[in-house]
Short mmCIF file of C-alpha atoms in Angstrom, two decimals:
data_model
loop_
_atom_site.label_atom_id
_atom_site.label_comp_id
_atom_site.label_asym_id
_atom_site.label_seq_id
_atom_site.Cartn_x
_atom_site.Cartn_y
_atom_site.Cartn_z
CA UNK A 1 -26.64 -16.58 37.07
CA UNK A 2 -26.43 -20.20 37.17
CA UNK A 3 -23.72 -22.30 39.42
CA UNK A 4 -23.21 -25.81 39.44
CA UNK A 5 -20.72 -27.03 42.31
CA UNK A 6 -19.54 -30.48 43.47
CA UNK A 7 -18.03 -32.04 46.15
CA UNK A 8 -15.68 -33.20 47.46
CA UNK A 9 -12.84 -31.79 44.85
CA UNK A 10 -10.51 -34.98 45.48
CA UNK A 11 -11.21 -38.31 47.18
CA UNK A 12 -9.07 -41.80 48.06
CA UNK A 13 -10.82 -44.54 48.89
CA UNK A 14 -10.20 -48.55 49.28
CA UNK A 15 -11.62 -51.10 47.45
CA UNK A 16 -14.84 -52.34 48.41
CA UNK A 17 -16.08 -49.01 50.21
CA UNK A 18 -18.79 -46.82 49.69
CA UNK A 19 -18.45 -43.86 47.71
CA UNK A 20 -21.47 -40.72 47.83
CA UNK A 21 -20.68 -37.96 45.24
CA UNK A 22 -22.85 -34.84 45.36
CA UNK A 23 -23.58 -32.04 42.40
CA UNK A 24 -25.75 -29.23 43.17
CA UNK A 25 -27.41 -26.48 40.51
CA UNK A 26 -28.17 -23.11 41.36
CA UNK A 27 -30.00 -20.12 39.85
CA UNK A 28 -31.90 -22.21 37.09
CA UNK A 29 -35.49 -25.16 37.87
CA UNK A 30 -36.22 -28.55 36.61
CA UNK A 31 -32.39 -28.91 34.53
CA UNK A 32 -31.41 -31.91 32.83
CA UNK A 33 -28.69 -33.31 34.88
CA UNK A 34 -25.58 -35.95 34.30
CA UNK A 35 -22.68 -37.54 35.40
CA UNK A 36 -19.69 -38.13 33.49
CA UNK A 37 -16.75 -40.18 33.71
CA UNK A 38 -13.20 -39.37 32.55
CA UNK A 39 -10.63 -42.05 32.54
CA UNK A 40 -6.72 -40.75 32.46
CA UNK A 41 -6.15 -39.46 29.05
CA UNK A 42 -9.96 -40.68 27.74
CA UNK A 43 -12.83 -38.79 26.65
CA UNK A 44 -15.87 -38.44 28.68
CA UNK A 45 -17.94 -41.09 29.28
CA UNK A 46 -21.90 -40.43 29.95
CA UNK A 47 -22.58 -42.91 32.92
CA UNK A 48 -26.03 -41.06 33.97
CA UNK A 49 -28.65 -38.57 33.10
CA UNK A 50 -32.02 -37.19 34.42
CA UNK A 51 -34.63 -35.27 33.27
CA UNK A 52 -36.73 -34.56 36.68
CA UNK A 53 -36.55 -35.81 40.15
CA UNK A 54 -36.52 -39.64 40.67
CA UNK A 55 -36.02 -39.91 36.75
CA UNK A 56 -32.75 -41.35 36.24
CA UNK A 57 -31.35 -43.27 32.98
CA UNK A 58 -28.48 -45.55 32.78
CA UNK A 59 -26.07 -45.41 29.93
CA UNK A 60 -23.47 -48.23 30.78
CA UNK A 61 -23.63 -51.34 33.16
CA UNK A 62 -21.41 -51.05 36.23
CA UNK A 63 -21.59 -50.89 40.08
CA UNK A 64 -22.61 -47.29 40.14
CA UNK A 65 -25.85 -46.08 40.57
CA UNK A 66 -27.33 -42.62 40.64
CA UNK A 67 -30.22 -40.57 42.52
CA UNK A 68 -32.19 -37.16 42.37
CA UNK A 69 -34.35 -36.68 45.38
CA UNK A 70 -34.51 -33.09 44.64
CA UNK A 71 -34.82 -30.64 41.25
CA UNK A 72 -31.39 -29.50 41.17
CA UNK A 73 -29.53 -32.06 43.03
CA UNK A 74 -27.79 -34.81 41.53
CA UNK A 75 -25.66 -37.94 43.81
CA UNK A 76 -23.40 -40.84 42.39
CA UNK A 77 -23.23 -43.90 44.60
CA UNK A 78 -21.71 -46.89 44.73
CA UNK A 79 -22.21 -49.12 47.34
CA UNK A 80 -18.75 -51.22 46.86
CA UNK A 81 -15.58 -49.58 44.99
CA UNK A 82 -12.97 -51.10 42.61
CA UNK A 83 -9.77 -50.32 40.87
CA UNK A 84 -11.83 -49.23 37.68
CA UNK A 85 -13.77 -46.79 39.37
CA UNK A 86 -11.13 -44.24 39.30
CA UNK A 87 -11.19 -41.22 37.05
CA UNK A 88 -12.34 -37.83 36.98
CA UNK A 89 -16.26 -37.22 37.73
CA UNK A 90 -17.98 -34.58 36.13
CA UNK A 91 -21.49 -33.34 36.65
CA UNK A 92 -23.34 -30.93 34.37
CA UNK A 93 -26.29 -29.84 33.20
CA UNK A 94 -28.77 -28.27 30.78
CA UNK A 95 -31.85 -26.54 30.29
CA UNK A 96 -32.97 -28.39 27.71
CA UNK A 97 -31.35 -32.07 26.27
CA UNK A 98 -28.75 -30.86 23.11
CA UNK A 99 -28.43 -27.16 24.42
CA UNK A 100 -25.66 -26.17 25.66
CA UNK A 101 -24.34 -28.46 28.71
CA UNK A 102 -22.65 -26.27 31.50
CA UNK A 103 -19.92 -28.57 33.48
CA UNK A 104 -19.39 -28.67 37.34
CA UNK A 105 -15.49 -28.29 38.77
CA UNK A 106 -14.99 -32.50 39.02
CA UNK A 107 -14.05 -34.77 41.42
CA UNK A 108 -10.88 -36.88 41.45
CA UNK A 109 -11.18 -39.95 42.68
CA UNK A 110 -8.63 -42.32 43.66
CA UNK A 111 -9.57 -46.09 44.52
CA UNK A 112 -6.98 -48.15 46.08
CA UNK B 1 -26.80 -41.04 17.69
CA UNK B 2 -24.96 -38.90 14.85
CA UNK B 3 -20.46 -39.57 15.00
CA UNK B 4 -18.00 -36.93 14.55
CA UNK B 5 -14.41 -37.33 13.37
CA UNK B 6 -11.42 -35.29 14.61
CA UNK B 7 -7.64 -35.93 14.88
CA UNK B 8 -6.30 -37.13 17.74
CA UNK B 9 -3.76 -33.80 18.09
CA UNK B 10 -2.81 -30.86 16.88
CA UNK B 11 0.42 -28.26 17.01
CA UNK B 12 -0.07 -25.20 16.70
CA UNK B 13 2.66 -21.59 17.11
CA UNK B 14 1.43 -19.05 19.86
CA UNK B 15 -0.09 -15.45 18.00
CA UNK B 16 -0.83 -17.85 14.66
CA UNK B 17 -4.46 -18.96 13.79
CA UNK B 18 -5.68 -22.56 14.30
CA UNK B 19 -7.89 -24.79 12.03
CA UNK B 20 -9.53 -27.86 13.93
CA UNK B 21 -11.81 -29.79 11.95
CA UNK B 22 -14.44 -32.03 12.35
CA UNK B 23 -16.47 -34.69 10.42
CA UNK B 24 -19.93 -35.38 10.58
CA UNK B 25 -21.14 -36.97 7.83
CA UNK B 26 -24.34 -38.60 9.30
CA UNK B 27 -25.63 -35.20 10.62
CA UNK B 28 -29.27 -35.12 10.58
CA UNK B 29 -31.10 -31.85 9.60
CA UNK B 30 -32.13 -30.80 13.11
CA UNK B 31 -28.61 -31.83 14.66
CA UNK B 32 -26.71 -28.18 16.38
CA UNK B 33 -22.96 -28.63 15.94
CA UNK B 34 -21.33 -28.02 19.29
CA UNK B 35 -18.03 -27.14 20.37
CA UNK B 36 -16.60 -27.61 24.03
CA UNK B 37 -12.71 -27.74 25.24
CA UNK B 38 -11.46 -29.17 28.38
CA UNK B 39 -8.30 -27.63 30.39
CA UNK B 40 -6.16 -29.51 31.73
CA UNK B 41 -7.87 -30.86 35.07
CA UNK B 42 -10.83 -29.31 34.79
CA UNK B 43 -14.50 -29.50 32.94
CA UNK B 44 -15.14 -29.10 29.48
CA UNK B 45 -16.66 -26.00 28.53
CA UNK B 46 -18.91 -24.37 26.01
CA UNK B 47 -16.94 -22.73 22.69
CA UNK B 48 -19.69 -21.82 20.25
CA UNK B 49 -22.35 -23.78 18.32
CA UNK B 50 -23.90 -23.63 14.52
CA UNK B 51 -26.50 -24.92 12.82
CA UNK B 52 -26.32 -23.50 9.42
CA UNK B 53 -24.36 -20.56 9.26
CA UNK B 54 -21.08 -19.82 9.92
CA UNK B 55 -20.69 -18.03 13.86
CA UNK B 56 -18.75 -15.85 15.56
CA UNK B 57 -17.86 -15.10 19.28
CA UNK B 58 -15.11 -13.90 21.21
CA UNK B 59 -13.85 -17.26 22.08
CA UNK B 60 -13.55 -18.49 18.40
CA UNK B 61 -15.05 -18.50 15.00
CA UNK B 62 -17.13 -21.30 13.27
CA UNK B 63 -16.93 -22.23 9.79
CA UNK B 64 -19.87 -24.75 8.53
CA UNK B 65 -19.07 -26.69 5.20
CA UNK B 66 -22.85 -25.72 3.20
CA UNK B 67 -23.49 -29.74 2.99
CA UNK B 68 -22.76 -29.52 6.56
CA UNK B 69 -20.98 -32.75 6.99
CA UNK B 70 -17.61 -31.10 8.02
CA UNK B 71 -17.17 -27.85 9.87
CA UNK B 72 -13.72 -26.35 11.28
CA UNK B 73 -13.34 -24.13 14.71
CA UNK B 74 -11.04 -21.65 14.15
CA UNK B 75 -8.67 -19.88 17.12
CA UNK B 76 -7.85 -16.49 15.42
CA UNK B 77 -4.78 -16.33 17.43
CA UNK B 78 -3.57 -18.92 19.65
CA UNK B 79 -1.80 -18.21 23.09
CA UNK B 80 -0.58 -20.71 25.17
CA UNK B 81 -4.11 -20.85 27.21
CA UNK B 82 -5.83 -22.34 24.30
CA UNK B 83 -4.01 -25.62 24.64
CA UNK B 84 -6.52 -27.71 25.65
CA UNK B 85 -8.54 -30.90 24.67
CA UNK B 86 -11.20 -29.34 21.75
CA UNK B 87 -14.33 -31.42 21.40
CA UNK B 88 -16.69 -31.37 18.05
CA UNK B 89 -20.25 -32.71 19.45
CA UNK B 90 -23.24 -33.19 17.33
CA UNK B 91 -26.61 -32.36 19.07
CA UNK B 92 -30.01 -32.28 18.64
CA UNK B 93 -33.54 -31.63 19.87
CA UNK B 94 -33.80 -34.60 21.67
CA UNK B 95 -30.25 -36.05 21.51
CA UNK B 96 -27.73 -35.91 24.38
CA UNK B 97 -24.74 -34.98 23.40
CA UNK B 98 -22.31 -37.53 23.27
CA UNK B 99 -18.53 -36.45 23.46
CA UNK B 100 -15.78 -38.29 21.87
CA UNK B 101 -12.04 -38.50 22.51
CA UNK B 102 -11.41 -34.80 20.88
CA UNK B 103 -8.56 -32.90 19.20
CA UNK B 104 -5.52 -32.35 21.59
CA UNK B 105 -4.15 -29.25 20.50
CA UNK B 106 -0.91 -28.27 21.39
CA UNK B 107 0.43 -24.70 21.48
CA UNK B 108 4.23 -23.99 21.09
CA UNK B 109 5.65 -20.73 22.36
#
């Protein structure tokens, strides 16, 4: 069976500092990956998807960026934090783009 | 990329059945209608899904208007652990799915 896992679970950080978010996939090849962004009491908000390694598309303008360097590995970066940048982070995937997305555990993150 | 509509909450009693609905009116012929929910502090996931016909599952039942520009999710019998944020996504062969702000549904004891 399939697994999708992320790390780390909760994070503080200051303002200006890096940030390196990780989601992993197991048990399935070559899935559709994206990161989400949920804002206290907000809906999710698509910030990045892929479709195969090194293919990454950008659905809103902001300071974070995203990579795949392998099939079923997906990172969020940012290379200087703000305030705004808090919220929940969710990664997911699918096998195929409008099947059924399957949703990784989050990460909180706190910028300060 | 094809809107829904839902209200912004719901109440429901625990042990009574729930109605949430759902607008679509721009639906295009190839769009799936997807529902997800999200638990408090944790990740949305997968309810059911239509395209045509009404569905069941053991999570919750489906009900498709035939012009297909509404459709209602129906909890057969609420308990408390249903309370969650309920999320009415169109999607398609090549669309993402793009998920709103959802019905907060509420379940009283």
């Amino acid at each position: 069976s399939q697994t999708i896992h992320q790390w780390p679970a909760t994070l503080v950080q200051p303002v200006g500092s890096p940030l390196s978010l990780e989601c992993t996939v197991e048990g399935t090849s070559n899935p559709n990956l994206y990161w989400y962004r949920q804002a206290a009491g907000r809906g999710l908000q698509l910030l990045f998807y892929s479709v195969g390694i090194g293919q990454i598309s950008s659905e809103v303008p902001q300071n974070l960026s995203a990579s795949r360097p392998q099939d079923r590995q997906f990172i969020l970066s940012s290379k200087k934090l703000l305030l705004s940048d808090s919220g929940f982070y969710l990664c997911a995937w699918d096998p195929r783009l409008g099947e059924t997305q399957y949703f990784g555990p989050g990460t909180r993150l706190l910028v300060l | 990329d094809a809107k829904t509509t839902q209200p912004n909450s719901m109440e429901s009693n625990e042990e009574e059945p729930v109605h949430l609905p759902c607008n679509h009116s721009t639906i295009s012929g190839t769009d799936y209608i997807h529902w997800y929910r999200q638990l408090p502090s944790q990740g949305p996931e997968y309810v059911i899904h239509g395209l045509t016909s009404n569905v069941n599952n053991r999570m919750a039942s489906l009900a498709i208007a035939e012009d297909r520009k509404s459709s209602t999710l129906i909890l057969h019998r609420a308990t408390l652990r249903d309370a969650a944020v309920y999320y009415c996504i169109l999607g398609g062969a090549t669309n993402k799915l793009i998920f709103g702000t959802g019905t907060l549904l509420a379940v009283q004891p």
